[in-house]
Short mmCIF file of C-alpha atoms and ligand atoms in Angstrom, two decimals:
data_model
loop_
_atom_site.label_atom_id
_atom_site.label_comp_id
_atom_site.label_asym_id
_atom_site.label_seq_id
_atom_site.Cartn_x
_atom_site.Cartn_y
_atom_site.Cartn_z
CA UNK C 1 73.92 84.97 64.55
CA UNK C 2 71.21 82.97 65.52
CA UNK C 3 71.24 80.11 63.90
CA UNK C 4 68.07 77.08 63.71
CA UNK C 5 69.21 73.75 62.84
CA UNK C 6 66.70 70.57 61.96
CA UNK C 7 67.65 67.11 61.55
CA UNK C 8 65.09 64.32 59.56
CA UNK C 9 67.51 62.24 57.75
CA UNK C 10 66.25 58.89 59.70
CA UNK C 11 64.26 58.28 62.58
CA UNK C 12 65.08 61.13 64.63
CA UNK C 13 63.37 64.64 64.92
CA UNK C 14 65.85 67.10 65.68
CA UNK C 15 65.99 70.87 66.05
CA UNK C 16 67.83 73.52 67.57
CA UNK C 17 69.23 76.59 68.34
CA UNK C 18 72.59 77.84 67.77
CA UNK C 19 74.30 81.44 68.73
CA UNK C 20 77.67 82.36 67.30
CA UNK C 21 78.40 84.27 70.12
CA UNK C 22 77.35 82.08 72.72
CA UNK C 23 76.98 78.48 71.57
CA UNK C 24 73.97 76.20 71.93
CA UNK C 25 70.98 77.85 73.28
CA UNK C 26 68.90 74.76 73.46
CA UNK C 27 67.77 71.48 71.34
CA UNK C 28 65.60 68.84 71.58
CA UNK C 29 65.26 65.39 69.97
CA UNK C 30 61.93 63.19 69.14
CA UNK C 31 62.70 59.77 68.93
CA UNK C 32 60.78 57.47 66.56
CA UNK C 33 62.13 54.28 68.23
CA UNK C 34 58.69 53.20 69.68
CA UNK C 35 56.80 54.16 66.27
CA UNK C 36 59.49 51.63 65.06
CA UNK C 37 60.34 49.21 66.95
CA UNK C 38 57.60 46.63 65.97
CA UNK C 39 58.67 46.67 62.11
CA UNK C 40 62.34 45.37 63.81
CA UNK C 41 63.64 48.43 61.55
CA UNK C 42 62.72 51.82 60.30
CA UNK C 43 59.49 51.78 57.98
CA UNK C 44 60.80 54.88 55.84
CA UNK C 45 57.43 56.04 54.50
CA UNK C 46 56.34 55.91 58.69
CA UNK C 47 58.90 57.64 59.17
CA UNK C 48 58.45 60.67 56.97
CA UNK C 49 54.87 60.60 58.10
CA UNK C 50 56.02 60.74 61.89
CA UNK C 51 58.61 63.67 61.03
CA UNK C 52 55.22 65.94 59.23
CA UNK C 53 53.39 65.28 62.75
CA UNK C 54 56.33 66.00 64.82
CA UNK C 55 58.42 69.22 63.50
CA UNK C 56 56.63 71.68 63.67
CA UNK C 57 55.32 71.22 66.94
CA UNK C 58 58.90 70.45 68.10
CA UNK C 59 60.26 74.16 66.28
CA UNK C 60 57.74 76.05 68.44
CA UNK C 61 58.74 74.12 71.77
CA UNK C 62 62.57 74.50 70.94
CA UNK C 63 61.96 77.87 70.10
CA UNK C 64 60.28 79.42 73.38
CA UNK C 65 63.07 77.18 75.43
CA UNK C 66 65.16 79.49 73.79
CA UNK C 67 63.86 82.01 74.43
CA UNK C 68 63.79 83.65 71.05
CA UNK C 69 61.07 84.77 68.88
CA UNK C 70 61.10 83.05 65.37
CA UNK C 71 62.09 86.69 64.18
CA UNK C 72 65.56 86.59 66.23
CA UNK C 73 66.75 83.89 63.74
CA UNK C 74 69.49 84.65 61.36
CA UNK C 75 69.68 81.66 59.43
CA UNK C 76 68.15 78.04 58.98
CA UNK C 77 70.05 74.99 58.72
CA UNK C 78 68.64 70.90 57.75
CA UNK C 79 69.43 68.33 56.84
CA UNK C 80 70.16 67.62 53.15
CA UNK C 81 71.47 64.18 53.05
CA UNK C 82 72.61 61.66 53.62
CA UNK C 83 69.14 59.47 54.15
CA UNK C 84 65.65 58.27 53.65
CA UNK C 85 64.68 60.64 50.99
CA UNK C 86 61.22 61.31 52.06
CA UNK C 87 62.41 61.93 55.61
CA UNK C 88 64.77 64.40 54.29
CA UNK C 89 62.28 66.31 52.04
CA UNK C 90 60.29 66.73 55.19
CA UNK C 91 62.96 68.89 57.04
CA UNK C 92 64.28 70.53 53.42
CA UNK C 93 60.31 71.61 52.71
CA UNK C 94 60.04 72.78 56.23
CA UNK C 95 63.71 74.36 56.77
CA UNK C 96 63.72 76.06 53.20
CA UNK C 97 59.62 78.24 53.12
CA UNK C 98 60.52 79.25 57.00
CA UNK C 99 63.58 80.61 55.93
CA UNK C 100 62.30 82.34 52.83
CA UNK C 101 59.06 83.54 54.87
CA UNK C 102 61.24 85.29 57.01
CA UNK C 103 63.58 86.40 54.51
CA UNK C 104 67.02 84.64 55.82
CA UNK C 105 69.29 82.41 54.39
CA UNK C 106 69.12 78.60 54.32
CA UNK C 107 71.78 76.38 54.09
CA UNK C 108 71.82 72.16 53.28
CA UNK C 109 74.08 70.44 55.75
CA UNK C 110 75.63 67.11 55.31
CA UNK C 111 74.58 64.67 57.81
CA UNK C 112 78.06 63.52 58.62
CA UNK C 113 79.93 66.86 58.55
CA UNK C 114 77.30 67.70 61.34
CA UNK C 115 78.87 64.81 63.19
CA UNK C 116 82.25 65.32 62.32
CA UNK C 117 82.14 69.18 63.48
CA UNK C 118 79.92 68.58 66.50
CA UNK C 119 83.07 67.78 68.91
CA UNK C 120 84.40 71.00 68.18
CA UNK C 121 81.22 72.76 69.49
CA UNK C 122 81.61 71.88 73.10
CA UNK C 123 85.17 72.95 73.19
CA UNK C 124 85.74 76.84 73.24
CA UNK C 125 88.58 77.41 72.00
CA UNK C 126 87.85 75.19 68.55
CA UNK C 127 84.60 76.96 68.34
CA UNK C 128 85.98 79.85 68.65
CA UNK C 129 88.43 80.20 66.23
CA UNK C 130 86.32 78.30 63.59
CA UNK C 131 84.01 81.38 64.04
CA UNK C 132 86.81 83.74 63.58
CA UNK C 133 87.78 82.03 60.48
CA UNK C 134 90.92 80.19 61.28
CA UNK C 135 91.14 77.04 60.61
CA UNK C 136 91.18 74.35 63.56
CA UNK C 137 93.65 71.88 64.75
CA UNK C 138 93.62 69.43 62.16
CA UNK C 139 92.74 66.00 63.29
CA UNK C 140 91.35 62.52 63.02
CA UNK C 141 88.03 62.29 62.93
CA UNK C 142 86.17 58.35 63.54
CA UNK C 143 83.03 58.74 61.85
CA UNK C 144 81.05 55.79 63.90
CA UNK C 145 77.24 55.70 62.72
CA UNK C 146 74.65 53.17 61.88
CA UNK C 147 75.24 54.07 58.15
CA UNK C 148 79.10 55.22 58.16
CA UNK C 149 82.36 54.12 59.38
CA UNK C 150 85.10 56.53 58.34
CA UNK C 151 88.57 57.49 59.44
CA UNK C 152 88.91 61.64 57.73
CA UNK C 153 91.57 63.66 57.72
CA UNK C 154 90.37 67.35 58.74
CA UNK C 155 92.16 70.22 58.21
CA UNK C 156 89.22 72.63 58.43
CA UNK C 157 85.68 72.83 57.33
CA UNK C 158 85.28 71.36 54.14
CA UNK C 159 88.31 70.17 54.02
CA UNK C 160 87.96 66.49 54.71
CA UNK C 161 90.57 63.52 53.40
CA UNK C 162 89.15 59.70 53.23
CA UNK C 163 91.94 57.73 55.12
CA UNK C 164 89.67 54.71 55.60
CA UNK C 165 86.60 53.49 55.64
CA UNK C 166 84.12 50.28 56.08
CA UNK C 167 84.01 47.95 52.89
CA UNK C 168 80.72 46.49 53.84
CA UNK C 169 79.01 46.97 57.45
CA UNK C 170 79.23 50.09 59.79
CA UNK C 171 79.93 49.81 63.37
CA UNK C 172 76.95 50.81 64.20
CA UNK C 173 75.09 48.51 61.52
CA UNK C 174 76.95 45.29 62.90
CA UNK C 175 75.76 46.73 66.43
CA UNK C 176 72.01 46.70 65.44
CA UNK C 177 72.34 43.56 63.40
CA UNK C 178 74.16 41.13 66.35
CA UNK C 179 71.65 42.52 68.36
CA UNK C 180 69.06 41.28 66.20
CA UNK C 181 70.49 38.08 65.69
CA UNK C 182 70.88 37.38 69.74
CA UNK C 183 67.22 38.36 69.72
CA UNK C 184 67.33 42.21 71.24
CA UNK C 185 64.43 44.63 70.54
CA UNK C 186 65.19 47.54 67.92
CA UNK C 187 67.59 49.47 68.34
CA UNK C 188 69.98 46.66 69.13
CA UNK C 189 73.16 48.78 69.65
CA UNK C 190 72.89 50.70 72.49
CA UNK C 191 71.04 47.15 74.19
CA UNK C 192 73.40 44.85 73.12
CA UNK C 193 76.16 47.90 75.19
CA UNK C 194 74.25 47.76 77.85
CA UNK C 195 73.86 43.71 78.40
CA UNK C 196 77.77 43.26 77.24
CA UNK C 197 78.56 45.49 80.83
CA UNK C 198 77.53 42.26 82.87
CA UNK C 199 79.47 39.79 80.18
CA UNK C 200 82.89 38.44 81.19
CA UNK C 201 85.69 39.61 78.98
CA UNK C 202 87.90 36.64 77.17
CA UNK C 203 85.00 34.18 77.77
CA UNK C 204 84.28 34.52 74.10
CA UNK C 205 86.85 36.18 71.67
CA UNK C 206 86.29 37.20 67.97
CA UNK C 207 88.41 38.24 65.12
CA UNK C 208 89.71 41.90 64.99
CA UNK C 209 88.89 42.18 61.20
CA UNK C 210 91.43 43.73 58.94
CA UNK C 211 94.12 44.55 61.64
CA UNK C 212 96.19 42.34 60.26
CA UNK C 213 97.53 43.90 57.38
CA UNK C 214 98.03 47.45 57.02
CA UNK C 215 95.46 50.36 55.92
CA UNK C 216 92.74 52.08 57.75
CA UNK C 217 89.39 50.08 55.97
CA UNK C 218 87.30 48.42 57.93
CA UNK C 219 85.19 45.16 57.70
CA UNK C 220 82.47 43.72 59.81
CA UNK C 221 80.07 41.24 58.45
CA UNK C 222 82.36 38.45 59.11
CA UNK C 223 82.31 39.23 62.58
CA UNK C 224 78.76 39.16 62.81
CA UNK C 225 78.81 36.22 61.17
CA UNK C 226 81.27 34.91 63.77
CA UNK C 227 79.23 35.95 66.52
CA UNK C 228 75.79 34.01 64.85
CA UNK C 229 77.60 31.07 64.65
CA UNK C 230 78.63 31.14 68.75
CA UNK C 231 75.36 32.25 69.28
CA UNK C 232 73.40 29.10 67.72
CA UNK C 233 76.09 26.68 69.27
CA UNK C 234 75.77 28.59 72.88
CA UNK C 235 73.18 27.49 75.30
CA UNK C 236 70.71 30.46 75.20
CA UNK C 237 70.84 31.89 78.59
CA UNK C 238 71.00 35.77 79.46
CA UNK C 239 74.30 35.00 80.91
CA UNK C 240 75.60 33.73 77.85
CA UNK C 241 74.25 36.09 75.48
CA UNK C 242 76.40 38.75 77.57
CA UNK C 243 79.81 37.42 77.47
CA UNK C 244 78.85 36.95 73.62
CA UNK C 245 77.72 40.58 73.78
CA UNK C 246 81.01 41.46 75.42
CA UNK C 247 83.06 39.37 73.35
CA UNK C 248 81.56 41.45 70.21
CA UNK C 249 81.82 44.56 71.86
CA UNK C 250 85.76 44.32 72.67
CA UNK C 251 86.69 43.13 69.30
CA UNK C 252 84.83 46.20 67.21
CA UNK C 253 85.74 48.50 70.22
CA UNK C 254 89.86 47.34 69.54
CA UNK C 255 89.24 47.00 65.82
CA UNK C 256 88.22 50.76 65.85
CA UNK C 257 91.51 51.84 68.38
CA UNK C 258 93.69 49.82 66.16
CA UNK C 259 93.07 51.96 63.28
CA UNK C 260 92.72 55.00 64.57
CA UNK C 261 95.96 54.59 66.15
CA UNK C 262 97.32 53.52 62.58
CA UNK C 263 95.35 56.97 61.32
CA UNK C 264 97.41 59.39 64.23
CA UNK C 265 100.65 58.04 63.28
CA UNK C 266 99.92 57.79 59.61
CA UNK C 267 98.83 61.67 59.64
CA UNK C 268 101.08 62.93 62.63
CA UNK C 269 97.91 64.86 63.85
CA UNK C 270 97.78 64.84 67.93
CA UNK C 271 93.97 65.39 68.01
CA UNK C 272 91.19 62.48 67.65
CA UNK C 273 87.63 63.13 67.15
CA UNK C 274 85.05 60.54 67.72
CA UNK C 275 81.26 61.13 66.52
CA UNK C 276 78.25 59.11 65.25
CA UNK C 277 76.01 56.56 67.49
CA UNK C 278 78.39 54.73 68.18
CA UNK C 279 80.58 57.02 69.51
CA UNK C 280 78.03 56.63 72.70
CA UNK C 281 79.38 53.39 73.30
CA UNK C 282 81.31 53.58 76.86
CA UNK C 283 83.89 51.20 76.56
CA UNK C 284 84.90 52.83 72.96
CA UNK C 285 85.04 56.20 74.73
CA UNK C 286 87.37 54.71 77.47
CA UNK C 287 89.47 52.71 75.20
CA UNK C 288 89.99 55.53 72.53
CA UNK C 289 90.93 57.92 75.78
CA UNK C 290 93.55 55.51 76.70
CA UNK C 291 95.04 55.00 73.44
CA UNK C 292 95.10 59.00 73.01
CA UNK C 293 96.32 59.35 76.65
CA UNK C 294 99.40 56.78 75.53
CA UNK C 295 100.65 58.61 72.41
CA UNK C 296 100.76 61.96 73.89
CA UNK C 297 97.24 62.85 71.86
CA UNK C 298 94.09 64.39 73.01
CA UNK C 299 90.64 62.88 72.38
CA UNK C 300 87.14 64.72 72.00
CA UNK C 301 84.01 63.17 72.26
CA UNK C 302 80.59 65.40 71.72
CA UNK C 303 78.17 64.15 75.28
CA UNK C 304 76.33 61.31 74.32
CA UNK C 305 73.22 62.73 73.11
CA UNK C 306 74.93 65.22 71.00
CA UNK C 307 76.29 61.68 69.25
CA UNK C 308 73.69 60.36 68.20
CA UNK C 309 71.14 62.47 65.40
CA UNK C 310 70.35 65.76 66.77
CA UNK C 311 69.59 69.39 65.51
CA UNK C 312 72.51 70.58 67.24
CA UNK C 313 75.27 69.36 65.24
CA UNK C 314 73.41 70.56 61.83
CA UNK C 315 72.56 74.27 63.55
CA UNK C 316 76.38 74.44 64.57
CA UNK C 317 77.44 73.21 60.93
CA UNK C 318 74.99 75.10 59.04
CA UNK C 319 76.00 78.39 61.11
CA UNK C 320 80.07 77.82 59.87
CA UNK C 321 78.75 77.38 56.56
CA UNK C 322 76.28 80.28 56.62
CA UNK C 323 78.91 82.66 58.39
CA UNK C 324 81.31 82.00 55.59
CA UNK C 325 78.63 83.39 53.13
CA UNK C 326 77.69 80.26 51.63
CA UNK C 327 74.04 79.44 51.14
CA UNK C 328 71.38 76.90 49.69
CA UNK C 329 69.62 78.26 46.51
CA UNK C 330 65.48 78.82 46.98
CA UNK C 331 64.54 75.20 45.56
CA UNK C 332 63.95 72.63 47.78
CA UNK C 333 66.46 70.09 47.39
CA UNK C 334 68.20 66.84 49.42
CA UNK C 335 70.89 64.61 48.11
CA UNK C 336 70.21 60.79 49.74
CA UNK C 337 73.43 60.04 48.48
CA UNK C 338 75.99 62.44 48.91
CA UNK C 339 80.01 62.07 49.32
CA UNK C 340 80.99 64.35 51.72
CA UNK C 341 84.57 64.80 49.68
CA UNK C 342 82.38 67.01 47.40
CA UNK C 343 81.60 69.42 49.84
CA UNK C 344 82.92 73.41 49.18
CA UNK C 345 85.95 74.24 51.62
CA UNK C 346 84.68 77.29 54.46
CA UNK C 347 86.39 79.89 52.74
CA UNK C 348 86.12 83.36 55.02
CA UNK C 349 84.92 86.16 53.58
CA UNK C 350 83.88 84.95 50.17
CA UNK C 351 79.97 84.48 49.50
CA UNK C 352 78.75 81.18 47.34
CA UNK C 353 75.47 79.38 46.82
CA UNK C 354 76.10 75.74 47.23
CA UNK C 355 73.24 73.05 47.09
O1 KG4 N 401 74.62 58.60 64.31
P1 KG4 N 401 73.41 57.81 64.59
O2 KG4 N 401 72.48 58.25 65.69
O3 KG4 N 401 72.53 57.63 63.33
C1 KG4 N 401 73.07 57.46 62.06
O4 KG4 N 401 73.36 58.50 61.41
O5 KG4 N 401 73.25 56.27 61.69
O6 KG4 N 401 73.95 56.34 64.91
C2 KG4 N 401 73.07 55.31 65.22
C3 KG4 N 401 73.90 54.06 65.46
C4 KG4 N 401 73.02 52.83 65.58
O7 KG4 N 401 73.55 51.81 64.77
C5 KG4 N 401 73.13 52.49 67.06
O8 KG4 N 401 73.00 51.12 67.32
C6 KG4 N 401 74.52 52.97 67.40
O9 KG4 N 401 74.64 54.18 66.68
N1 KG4 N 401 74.68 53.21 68.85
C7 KG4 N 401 75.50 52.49 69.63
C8 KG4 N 401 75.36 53.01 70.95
N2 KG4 N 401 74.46 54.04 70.90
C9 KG4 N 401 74.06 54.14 69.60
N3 KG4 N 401 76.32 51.48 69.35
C10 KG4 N 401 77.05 50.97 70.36
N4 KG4 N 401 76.97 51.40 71.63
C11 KG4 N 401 76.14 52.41 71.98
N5 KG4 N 401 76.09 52.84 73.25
ZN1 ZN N 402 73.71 60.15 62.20
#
């Protein structure tokens, strides 16, 4: 089953191709960042305007690198929500008259079920026996994006448990926002990374928020408050600015292995997901190995790009869903806010429309 997955829910174009049989053919990403970057945020209505000029263009390229004719596709997959509602429309409008014109199915993917499944797709034997129906390994997944910190328990697709979550910033959020603060050009987190590799570790140390007392909830506008206040009293220099970027980076980077160590003991699962922007992050990725390495637990991380938004994850999520019979009904619909506890269970061999 050939399977065409597109992403709009922000600031990213995304679309791809996914085969059942064979895994991703091929996907491509436009990035609004520059379109952006002069607003010091996204500009949502830009945004949707900049997803209109960009997707279809983007289909036909992503289709001939796959070298597939638009008839060779089984099923479409977008993009339903979570996110700027306009943005989503674009990729629901889009997704939902190619698939009727061309008489397939269409299913609405969640945003951050695409990120929680899209570890699984680059190792074989997960993706395989999700597509024979059996359920995976359950594990931990740390949802890490610029809208979500979650710690969920997953015992297959659909079947997701809320073990913990942010209770005011995500990760990714306090990233971009300490980057703004230390005066970094959108998008702040992956620059604020990149300058805390030349800080010196322990020259500035922050709180570890909520590791004190026990649960898996999260909390990190205090320590981006923190960080504002050493960042007025410091002297201003690029030097500077990294160890403070280091000394932010360590404490959310141990704040996140803290409770995702709490989550593997707390659930007894051996297997630790990590997806969402921040998931990039390359001192996370090292820490979180370590800490999986230690308790006898194995760690998956998608390759960078496939952490951050992309097409892929929603083709690979959409084709699960789609497989299992389930598909979006013919109006066009996106949910900006949507819980992803709601979502139907992959249940093999039964047919449903959902969304
Ligand atoms: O998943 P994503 O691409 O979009 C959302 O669904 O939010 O995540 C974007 C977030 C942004 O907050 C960005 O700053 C953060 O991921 N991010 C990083 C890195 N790369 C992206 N944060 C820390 N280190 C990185 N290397
Ligand atoms: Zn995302």
């Amino acid at each position: 089953m050939n399977v065409l997955g597109i992403e709009t829910s922000c600031d990213e174009t995304g679309v791809a191709v996914y085969d059942t049989r064979t895994g991703l053919r091929t996907h491509a990403v436009y990035s609004q960042i520059a379109l952006h970057a002069q607003y010091g945020g996204v500009v949502p209505e830009l945004a949707s305007r900049d997803h209109v000029r960009k997707l279809l263009p983007l289909i036909r390229q992503t289709l001939a690198d796959s070298g597939l004719a638009i008839r060779d596709l089984d099923g479409v997959a977008y993009t339903a929500g979570p996110g700027l509602v306009g943005a989503l429309l674009v990729g629901a409008g889009v997704a939902r008259s190619l698939a009727w014109a061309l008489d397939v199915p269409a299913i609405a993917v969640h945003h951050m079920e695409g990120h929680l499944l899209a570890p699984l797709m680059d190792d074989p034997a997960q993706r395989e026996a999700l597509h024979a129906g059996r359920a995976p390994e359950p594990f931990v997944a740390l949802l890490v994006s610029g809208g979500h910190t979650q710690l969920v328990g997953v015992e297959g697709v659909g079947r997701y448990r809320l073990l913990g979550e942010t209770l005011d910033d995500a990760a990714g959020e306090a990233f971009d926002k300490t980057a703004k603060m230390m005066g970094l050009p959108y998008p702040g987190g992956p620059q604020l990374a990149a300058i805390a590799e030349h800080g010196r570790p322990g020259a500035f140390t922050f709180s570890r928020p909520m590791t004190d007392r026990p649960g898996l909830d999260f909390s990190f506008s205090g320590l981006k408050t923190q960080v504002l206040l050493a960042w007025k009293a410091a002297d201003g220099t690029d030097a500077t600015r990294a160890d403070i970027a280091r000394g932010f980076e360590d404490a959310v980077v141990e704040t996140l292995a803290i409770k995702c160590d709490r989550a593997l003991q707390a659930t007894g699962y051996r297997r630790l997901v990590v997806a969402g922007g921040v998931g990039a992050n390359r001192r996370l990725r090292a820490r979180l190995a370590e800490l999986a390495t230690r308790r006898g637990a194995v760690v998956g991380f998608p390759p960078p790009v496939l952490c951050t938004d992309n097409g892929a994850m929603i083709a690979f999520a959409g084709a699960l869903r789609l497989q299992a019979g389930q598909q979006a009904g013919m109006e066009v619909h996106v949910t900006p806010r949507w819980d992803m506890a709601t979502l139907p269970p992959v249940v093999i061999g039964e047919s449903q429309q959902v969304g």
